[in-house]
Amino acid sequence: MTAEAAVPLRPGSGRTAGLRTAVATVCLSGTLEDKLVAAAAAGFDGVEIFEPDFVASPWSATELRSRCADLGLSIDLYQPFRDFDADDPDVLARNLRRAEHKLDVMEQLGTDLVLVCSSVSPHALDDDDRIAEQLHRLAARAGERGLRVCYEALAWGRFVNTYERSWEIVRRADHASLGLCIDSFHILSRGSDPAGIADIPGEKLFFLQLADAPHMAMDVLQWSRHYRLFPGQGTFDLPAFLGHVLTAGYTGPLSLEVFNDVFRQSDPARAAVDALRSLLALQEETAERLAPEIRSRAGLMELPPPQQLNGHAFVELTVDGGSAGHVERTLAALGFARSGRHRSKPVQLWQQGDSRLLLNATGGPGASIAALGIETADATASARRAEALLAPVLPRARGQVEADLSAVAAPDGTSVFFCTTGSGATGWLTDFVPTGEPAQVGRSIRITHVDHVALAQPFDHFDEAALFYRSVLGLQPQHSSEVAAPFGLVRNRTVSDPAGTVRIGMSVSVLRRGTEWQPAVTDPQHVAFASDDVLAAARAARAAGAPLLDIPDNYYDDLDARLAPPPSLLADLRALGVLYDKSADGEFLHFYTEILGGRVFFEVVQRIGGYAGYGELNAPVRMAAHRRQRAAGSTSAAGAP
Ligand code: MG
Ligand code: MG
């Protein structure tokens, strides 16, 4: 099933036009030329020109204007103009002269809007009337040229650092060419209530800048400069925020202003697609929460709706000559049967219950998870949604009798197939000729389905991947956690459909992995199978020779101290190497195999009651055990690299 290259995407297919979109050049990596090309290719309508990008560019303002026009990009904002208001008439005179120069640049750029941010200067005024009077003078000069000024309260402005105060100043200045710039980061990072934005007259909201951010307790300037994220990637409630802005009557573009250390180094073409996807998903989420009369006048974009999901149809692993035998023996010992062979490709179907693994022998080196098959009520509709969210569509390489499966490429390189397994003669399972081979291990293992799949993410694409899986598949974020692994902190994030039938875990090292001392498993991946009796499954799998991970006694002593499971259960857990967790909602029992083929392992889990987690607390114990296994060399890993 593995498909190779992604076909070029067609921006905009399958979605309505929606609100105009823009991106600040500061969001993207490279030179101004690189940034503009990336923004246009992703499908943005316009850009904010970040002044340092222009100052460093060899283009004149008129050349930049025509370059943007050639690319089909409007210039929606020129920014920033800093430290305008002043307590000293000489400083103010200099600032007005500086502003006249920038108004000249704007005329040549063909943009009518400049952003003035609140002052951090020692000359800053702490007097709303005087700031209003000085901004009025600036707005009058701009207005004479048909230009406009928007005033933004920086979260760390010396005196003006809330939108309530910046709005009061704009209101007092009372000039038609002066309005507000609303920036979600500056408002939400301070914990301000954004509901008051809805009461500001819409015609005074000149510009909207959107950024998300992770929750952090740190200096707000550092937080802003390094950790902003695209909407949907952090913890701010941006659908609610945008709802207030649209309720006020804002009609300008949705513009992204995101300062982020990773995005500033990443391929700008890819970052621009991630950025635009965030605005598409944000419009959908906002529409769901807006009152009908505001929704109908706001003109938010509509996406093909997410389809109901019905579980993991399959997980495809690529294997090579070294890893194939190891993986096959492990699956057999876990009670799987090799039930089918692909009609035209070197792919085997291993099945137990509704849990299906495809072993594709065209891969390597080692073993890797290459594709996820997702059960959806309507595979075509799911693919249309993915395409509308800018997912690269994979070419369909199919033979005469092969099911026509739509697939897209996730940011981590995993192919995501949309399947409807139950649909008889046309379903994808008809690609496989039954082998008639029975399972080698009896029915005691009772694996029923795939519970979750966990994929380590490339460092630079963790946030992008989380937004991708969540928006394309219509999943909800479940939890985020950080665990102290043997070789550094690992960050986890999981997404799931409401019924918990599709669960995807993503993990990343909090810092880049080193290059010399690199003992951790590189980019580990695992498939977790659900069983309704994990203790019986562990017993049978061990008896069948499955390479299960040994868990140290200290873990069970600590478990006894922390959670005090019944003594007989604790004895079974200890004897079988089964891990345990408990929450207010239920219990979780799970065990792991060793690493197979360099990075992949399997897990068998049992959820009791409403337990919705993943035993995250146990992850460091598992990682240390994997490290011990690899350092010692595994007795059962004959044939593995
Ligand atoms: Mg801003
Ligand atoms: Mg797991």
Short mmCIF file of C-alpha atoms and ligand atoms in Angstrom, two decimals, residues 451-454 526-528 588 590 592 601 603 605 614-615 622, ligand 2:
data_model
loop_
_atom_site.label_atom_id
_atom_site.label_comp_id
_atom_site.label_asym_id
_atom_site.label_seq_id
_atom_site.Cartn_x
_atom_site.Cartn_y
_atom_site.Cartn_z
CA ASP A 451 -5.97 0.61 20.77
CA HIS A 452 -3.47 3.24 19.68
CA VAL A 453 -0.49 3.96 17.53
CA ALA A 454 2.41 6.05 18.83
CA HIS A 526 4.71 1.41 18.64
CA VAL A 527 1.39 -0.23 17.99
CA ALA A 528 -0.75 -0.99 21.03
CA PHE A 588 -4.86 0.35 32.87
CA HIS A 590 -0.13 -3.04 29.77
CA TYR A 592 5.57 -4.31 25.92
CA PHE A 601 7.75 -2.36 19.41
CA GLU A 603 2.22 -3.09 23.40
CA VAL A 605 -3.20 -2.92 26.81
CA TYR A 614 -1.70 5.61 28.23
CA GLY A 615 0.20 4.76 31.40
CA ARG A 622 9.78 1.06 29.73
MG MG B 2 1.40 3.13 24.34
#
